XYZ file of N, CA and C in Angstrom:
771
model
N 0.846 -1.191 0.000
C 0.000 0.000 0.000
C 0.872 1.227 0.000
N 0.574 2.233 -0.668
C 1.423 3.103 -0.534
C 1.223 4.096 0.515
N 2.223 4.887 0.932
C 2.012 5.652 2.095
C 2.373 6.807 1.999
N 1.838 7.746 2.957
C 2.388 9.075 2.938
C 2.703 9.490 4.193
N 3.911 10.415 3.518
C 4.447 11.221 5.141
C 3.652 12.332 5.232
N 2.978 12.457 6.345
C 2.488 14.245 6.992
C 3.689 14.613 7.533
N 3.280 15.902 8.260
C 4.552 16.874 9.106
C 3.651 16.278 10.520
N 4.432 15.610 11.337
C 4.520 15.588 13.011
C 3.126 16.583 13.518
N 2.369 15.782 14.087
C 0.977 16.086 14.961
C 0.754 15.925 16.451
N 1.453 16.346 17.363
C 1.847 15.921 18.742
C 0.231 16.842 20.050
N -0.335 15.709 19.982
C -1.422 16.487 20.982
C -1.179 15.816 22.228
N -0.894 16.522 23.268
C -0.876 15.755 24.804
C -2.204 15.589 25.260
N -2.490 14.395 25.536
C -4.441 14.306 26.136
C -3.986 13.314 27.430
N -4.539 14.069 28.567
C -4.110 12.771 29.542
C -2.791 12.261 29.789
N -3.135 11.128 30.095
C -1.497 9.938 30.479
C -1.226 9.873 29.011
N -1.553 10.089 27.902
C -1.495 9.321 27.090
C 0.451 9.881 26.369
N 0.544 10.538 26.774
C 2.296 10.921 25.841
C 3.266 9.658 27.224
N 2.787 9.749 28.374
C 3.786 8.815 28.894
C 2.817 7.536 28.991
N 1.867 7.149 28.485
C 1.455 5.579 28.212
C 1.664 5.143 27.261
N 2.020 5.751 26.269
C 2.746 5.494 24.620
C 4.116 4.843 24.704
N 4.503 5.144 26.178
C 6.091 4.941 26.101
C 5.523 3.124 26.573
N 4.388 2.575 27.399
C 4.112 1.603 28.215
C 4.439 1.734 29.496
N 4.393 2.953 29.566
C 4.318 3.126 31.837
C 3.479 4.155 31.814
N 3.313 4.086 33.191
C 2.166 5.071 33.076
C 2.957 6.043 34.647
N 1.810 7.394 34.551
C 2.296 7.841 35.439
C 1.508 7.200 37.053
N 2.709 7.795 37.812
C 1.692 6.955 39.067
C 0.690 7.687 39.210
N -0.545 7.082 40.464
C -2.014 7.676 40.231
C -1.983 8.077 41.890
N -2.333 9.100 42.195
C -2.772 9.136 43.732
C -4.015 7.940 43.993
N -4.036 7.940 45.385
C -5.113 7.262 45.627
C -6.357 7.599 45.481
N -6.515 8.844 45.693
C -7.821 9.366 45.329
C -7.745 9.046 43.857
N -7.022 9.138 42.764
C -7.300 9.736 41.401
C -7.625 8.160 40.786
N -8.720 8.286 39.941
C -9.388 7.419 39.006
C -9.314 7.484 37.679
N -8.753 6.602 36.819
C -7.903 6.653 35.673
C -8.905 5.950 35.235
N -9.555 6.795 33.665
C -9.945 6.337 33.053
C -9.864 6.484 31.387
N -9.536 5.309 30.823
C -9.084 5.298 29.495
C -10.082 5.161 28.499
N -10.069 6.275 27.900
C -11.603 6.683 26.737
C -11.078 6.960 25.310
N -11.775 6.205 24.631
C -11.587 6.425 23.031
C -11.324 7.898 22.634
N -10.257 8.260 21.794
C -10.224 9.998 21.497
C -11.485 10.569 20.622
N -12.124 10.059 20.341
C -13.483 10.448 20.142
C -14.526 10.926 21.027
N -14.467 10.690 22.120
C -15.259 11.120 23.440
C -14.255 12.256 24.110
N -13.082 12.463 23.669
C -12.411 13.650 24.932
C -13.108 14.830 24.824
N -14.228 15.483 24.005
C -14.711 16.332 24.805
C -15.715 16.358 25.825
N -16.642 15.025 25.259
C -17.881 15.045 26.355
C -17.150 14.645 27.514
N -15.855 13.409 27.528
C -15.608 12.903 28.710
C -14.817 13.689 29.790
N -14.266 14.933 29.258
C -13.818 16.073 29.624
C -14.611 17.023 30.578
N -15.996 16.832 30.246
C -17.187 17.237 30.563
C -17.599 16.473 31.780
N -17.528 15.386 31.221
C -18.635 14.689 32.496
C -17.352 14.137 33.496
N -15.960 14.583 32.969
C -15.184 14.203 34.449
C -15.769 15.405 35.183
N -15.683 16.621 35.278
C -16.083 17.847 35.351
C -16.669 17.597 36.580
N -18.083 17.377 35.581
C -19.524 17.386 36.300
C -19.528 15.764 37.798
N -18.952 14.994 37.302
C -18.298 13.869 38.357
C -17.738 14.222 39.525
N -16.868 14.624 38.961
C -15.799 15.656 40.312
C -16.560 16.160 41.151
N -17.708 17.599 40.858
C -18.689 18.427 41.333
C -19.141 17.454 42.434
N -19.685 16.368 42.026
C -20.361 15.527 42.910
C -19.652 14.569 43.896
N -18.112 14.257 43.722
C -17.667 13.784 43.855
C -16.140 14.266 44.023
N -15.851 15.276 45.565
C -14.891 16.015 45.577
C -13.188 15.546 46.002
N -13.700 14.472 46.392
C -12.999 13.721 46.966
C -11.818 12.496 46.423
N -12.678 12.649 44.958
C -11.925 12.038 43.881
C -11.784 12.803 42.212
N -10.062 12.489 42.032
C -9.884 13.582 40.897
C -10.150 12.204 39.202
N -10.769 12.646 38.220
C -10.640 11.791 37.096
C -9.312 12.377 36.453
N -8.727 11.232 36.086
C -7.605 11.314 35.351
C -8.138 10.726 34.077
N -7.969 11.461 32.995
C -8.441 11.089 31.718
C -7.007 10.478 30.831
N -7.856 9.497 29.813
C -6.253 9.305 29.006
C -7.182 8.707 27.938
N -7.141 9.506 26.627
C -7.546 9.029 25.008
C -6.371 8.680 24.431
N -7.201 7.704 23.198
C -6.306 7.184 22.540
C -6.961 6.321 21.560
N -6.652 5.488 20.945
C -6.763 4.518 20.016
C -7.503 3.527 21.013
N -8.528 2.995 20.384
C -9.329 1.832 21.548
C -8.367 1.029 22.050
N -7.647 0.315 20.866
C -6.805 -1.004 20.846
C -5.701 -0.760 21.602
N -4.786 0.558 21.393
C -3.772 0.836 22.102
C -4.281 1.421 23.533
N -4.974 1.722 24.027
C -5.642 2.232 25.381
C -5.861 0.614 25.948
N -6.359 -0.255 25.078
C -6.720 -1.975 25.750
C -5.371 -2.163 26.059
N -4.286 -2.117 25.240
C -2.615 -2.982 25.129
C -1.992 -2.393 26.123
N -2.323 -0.949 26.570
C -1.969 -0.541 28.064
C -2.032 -1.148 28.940
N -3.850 -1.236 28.945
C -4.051 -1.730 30.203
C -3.451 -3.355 30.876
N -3.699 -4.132 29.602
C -2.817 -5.432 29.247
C -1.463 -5.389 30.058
N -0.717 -4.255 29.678
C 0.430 -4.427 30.006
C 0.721 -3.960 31.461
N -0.566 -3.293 32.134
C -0.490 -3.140 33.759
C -0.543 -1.671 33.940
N -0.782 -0.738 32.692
C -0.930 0.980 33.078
C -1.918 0.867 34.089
N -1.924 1.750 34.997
C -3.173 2.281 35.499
C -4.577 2.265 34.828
N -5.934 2.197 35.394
C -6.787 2.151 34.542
C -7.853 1.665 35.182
N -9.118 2.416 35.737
C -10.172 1.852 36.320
C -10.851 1.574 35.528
N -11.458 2.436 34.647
C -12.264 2.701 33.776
C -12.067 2.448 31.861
N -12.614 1.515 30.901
C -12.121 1.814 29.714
C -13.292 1.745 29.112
N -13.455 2.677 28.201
C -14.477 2.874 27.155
C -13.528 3.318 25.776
N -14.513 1.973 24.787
C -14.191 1.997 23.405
C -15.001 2.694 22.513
N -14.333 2.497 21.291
C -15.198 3.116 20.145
C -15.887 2.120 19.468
N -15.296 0.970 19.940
C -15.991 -0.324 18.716
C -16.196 -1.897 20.217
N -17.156 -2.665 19.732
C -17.069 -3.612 20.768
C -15.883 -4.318 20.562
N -15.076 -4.936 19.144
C -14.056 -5.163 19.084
C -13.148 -5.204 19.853
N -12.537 -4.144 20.412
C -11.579 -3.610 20.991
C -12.221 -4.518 22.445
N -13.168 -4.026 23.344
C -13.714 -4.510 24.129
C -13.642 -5.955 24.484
N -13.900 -6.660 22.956
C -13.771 -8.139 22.963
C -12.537 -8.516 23.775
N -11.257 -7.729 22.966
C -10.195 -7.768 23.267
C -9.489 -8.081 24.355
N -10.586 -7.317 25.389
C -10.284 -6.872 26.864
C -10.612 -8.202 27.348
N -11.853 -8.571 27.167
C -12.723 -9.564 27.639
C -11.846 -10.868 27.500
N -11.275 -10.657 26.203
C -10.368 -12.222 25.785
C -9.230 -12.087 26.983
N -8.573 -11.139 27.523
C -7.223 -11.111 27.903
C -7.780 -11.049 29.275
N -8.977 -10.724 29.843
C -9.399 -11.113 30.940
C -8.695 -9.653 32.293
N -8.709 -8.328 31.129
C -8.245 -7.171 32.004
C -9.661 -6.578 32.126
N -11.192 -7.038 32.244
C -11.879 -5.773 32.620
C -13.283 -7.029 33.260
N -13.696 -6.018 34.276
C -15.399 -7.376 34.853
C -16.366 -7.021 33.604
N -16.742 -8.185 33.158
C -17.318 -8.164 32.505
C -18.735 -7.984 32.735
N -19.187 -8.350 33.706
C -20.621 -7.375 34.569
C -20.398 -6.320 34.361
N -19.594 -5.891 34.182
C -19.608 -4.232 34.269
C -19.957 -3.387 32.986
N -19.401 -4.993 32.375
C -19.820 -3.682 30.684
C -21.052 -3.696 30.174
N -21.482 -2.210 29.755
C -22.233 -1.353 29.352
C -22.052 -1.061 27.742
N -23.124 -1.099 26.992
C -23.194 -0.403 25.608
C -23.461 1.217 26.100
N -23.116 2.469 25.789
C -23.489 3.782 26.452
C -23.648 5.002 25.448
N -23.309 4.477 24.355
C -23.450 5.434 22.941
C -23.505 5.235 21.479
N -24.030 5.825 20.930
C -23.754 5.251 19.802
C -23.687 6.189 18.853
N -22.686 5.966 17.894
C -21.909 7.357 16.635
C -22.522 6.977 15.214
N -22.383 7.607 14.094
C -22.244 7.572 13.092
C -21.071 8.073 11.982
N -20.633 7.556 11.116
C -19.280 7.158 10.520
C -19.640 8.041 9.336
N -18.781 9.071 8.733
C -19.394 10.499 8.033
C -18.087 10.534 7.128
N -18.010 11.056 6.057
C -17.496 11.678 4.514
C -17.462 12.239 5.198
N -16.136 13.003 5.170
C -15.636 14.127 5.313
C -14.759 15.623 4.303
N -14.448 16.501 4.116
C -13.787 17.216 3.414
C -13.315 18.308 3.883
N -12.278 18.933 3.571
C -11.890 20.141 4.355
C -12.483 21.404 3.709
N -13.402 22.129 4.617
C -14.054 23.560 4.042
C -13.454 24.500 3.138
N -11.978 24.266 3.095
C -11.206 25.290 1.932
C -11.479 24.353 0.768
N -11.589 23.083 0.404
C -11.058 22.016 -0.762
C -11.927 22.101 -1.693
N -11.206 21.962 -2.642
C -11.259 22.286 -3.897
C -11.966 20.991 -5.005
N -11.437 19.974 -4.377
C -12.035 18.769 -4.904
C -12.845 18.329 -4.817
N -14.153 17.938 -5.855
C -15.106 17.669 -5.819
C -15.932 16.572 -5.120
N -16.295 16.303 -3.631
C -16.245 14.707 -3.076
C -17.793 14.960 -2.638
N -18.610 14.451 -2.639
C -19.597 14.121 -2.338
C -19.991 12.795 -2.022
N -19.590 11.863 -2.565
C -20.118 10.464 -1.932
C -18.651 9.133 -1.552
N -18.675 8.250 -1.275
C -17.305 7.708 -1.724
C -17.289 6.924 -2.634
N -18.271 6.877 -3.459
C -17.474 6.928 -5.089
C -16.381 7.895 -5.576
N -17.015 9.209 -5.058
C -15.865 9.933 -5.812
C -14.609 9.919 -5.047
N -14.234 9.560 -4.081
C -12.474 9.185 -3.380
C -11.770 8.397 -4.472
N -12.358 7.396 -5.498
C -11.851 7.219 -6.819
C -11.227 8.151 -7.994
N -11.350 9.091 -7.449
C -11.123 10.265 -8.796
C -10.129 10.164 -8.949
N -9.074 10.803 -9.688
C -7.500 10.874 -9.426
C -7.367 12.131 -9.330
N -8.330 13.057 -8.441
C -8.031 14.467 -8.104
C -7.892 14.109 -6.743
N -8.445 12.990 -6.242
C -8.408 12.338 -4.816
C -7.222 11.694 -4.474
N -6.527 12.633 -4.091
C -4.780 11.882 -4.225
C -4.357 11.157 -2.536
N -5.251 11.495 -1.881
C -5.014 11.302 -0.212
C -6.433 11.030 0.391
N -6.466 10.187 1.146
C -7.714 9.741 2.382
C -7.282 9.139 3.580
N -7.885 10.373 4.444
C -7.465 10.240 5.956
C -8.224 8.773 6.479
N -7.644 7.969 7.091
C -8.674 7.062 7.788
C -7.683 6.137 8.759
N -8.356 5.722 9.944
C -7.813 5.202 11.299
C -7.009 3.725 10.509
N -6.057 3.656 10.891
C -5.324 2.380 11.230
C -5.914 1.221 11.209
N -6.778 0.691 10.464
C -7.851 -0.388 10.675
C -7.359 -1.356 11.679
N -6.125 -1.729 11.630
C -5.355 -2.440 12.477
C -5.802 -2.570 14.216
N -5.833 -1.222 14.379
C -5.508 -0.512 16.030
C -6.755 0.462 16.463
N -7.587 1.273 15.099
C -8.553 1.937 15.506
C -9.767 1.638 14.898
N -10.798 1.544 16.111
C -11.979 1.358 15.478
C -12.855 2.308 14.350
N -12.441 3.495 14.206
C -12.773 4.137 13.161
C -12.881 3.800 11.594
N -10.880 3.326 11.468
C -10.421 2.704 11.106
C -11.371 1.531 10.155
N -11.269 0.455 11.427
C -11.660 -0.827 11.068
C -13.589 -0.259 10.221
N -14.164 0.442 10.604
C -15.483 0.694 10.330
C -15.126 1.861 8.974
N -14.694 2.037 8.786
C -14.187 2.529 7.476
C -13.939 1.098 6.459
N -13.506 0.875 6.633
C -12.664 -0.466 5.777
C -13.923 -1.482 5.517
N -14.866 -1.537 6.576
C -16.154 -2.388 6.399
C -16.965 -1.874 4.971
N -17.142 -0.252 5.716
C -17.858 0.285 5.043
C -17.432 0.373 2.949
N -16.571 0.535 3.100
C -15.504 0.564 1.643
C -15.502 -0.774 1.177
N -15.419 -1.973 1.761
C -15.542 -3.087 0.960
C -17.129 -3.509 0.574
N -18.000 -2.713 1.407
C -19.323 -3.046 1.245
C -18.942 -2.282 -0.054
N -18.854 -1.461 -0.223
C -19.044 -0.618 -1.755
C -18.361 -0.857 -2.665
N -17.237 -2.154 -2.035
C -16.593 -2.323 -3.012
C -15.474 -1.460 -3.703
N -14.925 -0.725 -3.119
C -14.060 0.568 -3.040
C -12.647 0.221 -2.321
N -12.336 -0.657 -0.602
C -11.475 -0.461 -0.422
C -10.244 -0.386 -1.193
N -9.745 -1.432 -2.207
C -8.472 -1.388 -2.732
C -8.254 -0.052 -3.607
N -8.880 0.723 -4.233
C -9.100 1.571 -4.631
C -8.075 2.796 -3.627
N -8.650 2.792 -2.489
C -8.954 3.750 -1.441
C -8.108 3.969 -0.609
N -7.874 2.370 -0.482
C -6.235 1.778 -0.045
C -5.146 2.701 0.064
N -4.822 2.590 -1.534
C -3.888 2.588 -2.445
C -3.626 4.529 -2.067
N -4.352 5.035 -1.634
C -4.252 6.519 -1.378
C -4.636 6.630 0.500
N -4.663 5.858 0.864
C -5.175 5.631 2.381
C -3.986 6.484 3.372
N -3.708 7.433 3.971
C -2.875 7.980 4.837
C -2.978 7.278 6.102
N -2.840 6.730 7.139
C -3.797 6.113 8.360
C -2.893 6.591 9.008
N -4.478 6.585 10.157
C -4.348 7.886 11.299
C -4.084 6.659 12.663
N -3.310 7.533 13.599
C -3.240 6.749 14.639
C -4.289 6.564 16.394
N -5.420 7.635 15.404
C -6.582 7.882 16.234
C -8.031 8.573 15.137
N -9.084 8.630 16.107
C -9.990 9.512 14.905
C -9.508 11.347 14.895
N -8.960 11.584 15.781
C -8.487 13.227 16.564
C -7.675 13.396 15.021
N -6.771 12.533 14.975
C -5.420 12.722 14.286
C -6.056 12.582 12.444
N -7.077 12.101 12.301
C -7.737 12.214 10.979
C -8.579 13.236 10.516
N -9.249 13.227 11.538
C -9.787 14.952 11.507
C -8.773 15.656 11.374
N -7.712 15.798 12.274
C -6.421 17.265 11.763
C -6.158 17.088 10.697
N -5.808 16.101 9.849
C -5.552 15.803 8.448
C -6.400 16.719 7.616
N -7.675 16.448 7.701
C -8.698 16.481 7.061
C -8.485 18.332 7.300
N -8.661 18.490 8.446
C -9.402 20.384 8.645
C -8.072 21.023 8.357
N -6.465 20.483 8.345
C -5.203 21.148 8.042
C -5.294 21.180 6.396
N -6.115 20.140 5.906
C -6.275 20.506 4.113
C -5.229 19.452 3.940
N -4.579 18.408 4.543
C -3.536 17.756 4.035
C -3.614 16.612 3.580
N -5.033 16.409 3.869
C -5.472 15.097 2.261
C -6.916 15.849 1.896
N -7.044 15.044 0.971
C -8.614 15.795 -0.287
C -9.922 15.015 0.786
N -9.882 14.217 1.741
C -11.191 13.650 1.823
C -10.748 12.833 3.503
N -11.573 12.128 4.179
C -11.269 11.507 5.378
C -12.833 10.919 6.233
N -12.159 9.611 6.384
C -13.905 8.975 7.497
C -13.322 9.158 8.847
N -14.419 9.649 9.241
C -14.476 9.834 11.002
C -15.596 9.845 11.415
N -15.929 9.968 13.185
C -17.479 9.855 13.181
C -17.991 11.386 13.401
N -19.313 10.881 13.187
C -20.144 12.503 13.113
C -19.687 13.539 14.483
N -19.425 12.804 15.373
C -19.143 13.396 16.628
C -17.679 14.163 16.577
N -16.994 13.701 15.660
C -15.884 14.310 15.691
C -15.818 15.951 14.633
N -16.805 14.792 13.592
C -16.402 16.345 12.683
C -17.540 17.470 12.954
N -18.375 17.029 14.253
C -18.994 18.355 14.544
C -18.349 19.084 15.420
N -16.840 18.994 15.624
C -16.575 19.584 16.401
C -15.226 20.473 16.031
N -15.265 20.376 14.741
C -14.298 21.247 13.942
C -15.159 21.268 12.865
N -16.325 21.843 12.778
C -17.744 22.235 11.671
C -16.908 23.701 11.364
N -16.157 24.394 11.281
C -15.559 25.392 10.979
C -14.141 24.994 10.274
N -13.877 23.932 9.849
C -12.642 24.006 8.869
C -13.104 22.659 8.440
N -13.718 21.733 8.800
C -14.191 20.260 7.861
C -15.636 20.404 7.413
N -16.357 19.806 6.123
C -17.696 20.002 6.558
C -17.886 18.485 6.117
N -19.130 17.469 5.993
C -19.489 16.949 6.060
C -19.872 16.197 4.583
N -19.784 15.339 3.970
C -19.777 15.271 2.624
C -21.042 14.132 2.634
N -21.189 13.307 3.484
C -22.534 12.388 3.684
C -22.332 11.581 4.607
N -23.440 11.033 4.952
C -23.117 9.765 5.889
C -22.686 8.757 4.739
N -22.299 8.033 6.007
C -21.516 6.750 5.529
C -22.416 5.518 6.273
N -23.466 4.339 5.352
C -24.032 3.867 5.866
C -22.690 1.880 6.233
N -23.192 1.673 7.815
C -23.012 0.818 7.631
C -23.590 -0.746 8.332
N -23.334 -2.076 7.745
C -24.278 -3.087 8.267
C -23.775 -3.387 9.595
N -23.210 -3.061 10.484
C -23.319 -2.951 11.767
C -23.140 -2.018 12.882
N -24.075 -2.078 13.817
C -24.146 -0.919 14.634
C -22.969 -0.143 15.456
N -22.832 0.758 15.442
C -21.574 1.774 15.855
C -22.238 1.920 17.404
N -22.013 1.689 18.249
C -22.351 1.552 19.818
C -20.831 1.240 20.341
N -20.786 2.156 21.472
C -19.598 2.131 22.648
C -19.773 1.561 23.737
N -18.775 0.463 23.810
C -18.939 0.021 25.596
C -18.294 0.332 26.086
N -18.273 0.069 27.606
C -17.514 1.133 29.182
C -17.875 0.142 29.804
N -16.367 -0.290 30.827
C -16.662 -1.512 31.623
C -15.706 -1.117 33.096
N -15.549 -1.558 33.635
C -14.928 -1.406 34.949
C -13.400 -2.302 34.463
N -12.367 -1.838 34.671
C -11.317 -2.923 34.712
C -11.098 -3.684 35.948
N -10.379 -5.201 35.418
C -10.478 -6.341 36.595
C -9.223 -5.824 37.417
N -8.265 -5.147 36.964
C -7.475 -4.421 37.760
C -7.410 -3.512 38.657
N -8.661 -3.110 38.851
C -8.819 -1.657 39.270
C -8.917 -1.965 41.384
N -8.400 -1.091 41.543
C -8.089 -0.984 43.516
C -9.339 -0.115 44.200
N -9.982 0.471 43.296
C -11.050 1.009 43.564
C -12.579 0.532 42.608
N -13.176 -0.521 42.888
C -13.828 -0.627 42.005
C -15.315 -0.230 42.565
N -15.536 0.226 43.288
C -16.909 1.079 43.877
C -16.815 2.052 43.245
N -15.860 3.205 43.257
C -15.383 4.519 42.495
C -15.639 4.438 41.017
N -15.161 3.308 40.487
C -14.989 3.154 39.337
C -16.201 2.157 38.605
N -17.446 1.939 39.252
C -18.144 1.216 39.191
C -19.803 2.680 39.342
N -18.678 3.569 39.828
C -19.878 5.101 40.065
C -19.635 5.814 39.286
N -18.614 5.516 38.726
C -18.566 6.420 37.555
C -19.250 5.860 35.773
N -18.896 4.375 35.918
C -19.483 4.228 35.156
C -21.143 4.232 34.943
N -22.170 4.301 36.193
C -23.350 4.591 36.513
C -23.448 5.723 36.175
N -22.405 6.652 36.499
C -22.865 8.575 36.259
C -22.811 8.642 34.489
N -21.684 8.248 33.988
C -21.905 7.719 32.472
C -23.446 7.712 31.980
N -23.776 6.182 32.494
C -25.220 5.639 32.092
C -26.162 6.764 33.008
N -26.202 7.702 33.062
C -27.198 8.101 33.840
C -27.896 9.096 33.061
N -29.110 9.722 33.699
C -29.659 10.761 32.411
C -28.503 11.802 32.372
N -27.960 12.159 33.878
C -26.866 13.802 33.335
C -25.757 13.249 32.854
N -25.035 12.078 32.429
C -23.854 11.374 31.448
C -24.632 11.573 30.084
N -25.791 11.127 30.445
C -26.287 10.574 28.908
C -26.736 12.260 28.507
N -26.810 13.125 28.941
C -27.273 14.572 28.686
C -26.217 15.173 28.181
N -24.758 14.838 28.735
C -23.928 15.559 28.407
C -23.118 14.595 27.000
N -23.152 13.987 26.768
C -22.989 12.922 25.208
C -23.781 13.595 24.259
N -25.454 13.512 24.678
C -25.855 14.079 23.696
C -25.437 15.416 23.031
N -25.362 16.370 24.053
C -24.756 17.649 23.794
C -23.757 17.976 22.659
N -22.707 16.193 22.841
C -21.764 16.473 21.524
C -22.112 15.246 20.537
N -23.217 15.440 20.717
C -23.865 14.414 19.150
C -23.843 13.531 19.411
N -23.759 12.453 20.213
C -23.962 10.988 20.421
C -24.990 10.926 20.835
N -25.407 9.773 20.211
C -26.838 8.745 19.973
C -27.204 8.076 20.873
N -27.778 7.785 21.358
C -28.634 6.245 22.002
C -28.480 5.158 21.553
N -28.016 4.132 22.548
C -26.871 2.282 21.401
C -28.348 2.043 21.262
């Protein structure tokens, strides 16, 4: 497949610049580490917030990332009460390696997977047929490998019969955050991400269509089997599922699983 170099994209979110290395930082006792798909860091930004308020006594430590690489953390013993994915996949993952209670997990949202284009671009994209063009020289899309974005891109494209096509010009991102910058920096012609993301740079990406696909886009959130606090981390995932979690999701476009 061929590849392309961008210029260096360095966003610090959380633990996540020293969990990349595979250590993590240490956690106070009070503090509750929870590892969330980079697709949720603004609502989950939010509802640590609103958590805290209620709950003064304990600080959320947030850390986004790639579902798969946020699971391979925890695998490897990072810190981590809390993990919520973008895809059940990833989740499976957890479940197979036997790092999270599985009572605990929750379906808690659900996205939709969107055409994207950057508001300056010039190239004509409206559906993903046209990512075929040869004015379509670049397409942002997750790591199918490692991100669930990714992998739901790649579904979606072979349903249409498009991936190798698509491939062959595919840039892959090492999160959905990092495909969107692609996309709103103008540094490829086109990019899939979910609706939740690109409403939140609706001022330099706009929206080119949905992207339909045959299985449901729903997020689970489970308690990890590691966790030293699992009452804490068992209340947070309740405040999640609750109407003011589920109030503040909606706020940034997420659905009902």
């Amino acid at each position: 497949m061929q590849r392309f170099s961008l210029r260096p994209h360095v966003r610090a979110m959380g633990l996540v610049g020293v969990l990349s290395l595979g250590l993590a930082a240490p956690a106070h006792a009070a503090d509750l580490v929870v590892s969330a798909a980079a697709s949720l860091t603004n609502a989950f930004k939010t509802i640590a917030q609103q958590y805290e308020a209620q709950h003064p006594d304990t600080k959320v430590v947030l850390n986004f990332g790639a579902s798969d690489v946020l699971m391979q953390q925890i695998v490897r013993g990072a810190p981590a009460d809390v993990f919520a994915s973008a895809d059940q996949e990833a989740m499976n993952k957890a479940v197979d390696e036997k790092v999270i209670d599985t009572k605990s997990r929750h379906d808690f949202v659900a996205n939709q997977l969107v055409l994207i284009v950057p508001t300056t671009g010039t190239v004509p994209v409206h559906a993903l047929n046209d990512l075929t063009k040869p004015e379509v020289k670049r397409v942002a899309i997750g790591n199918p490998a490692s991100v669930p974005v990714g992998r739901y891109a790649k579904r979606a494209l072979e349903a249409a019969k498009l991936w190798e096509p698509v491939e062959a010009k595919a840039v892959l991102a090492q999160n959905v955050r990092q495909a969107l910058d692609y996309v709103s920096r103008g540094e490829v012609e086109a990019g899939l991400v979910f609706s939740t993301d690109a409403a939140i740079a609706a001022d330099k990406v706009k929206v080119a269509s949905p992207v339909p696909l045959n299985v449901p886009l729903t997020y689970p959130i489970a308690v990890t089997a590691g966790t030293k606090q699992p009452q804490q981390a068992a209340e947070f995932v309740a405040f999640v599922m609750s109407p003011a979690g589920q109030a503040v999701l909606a706020k940034y476009g997420f659905l009902k699983p």
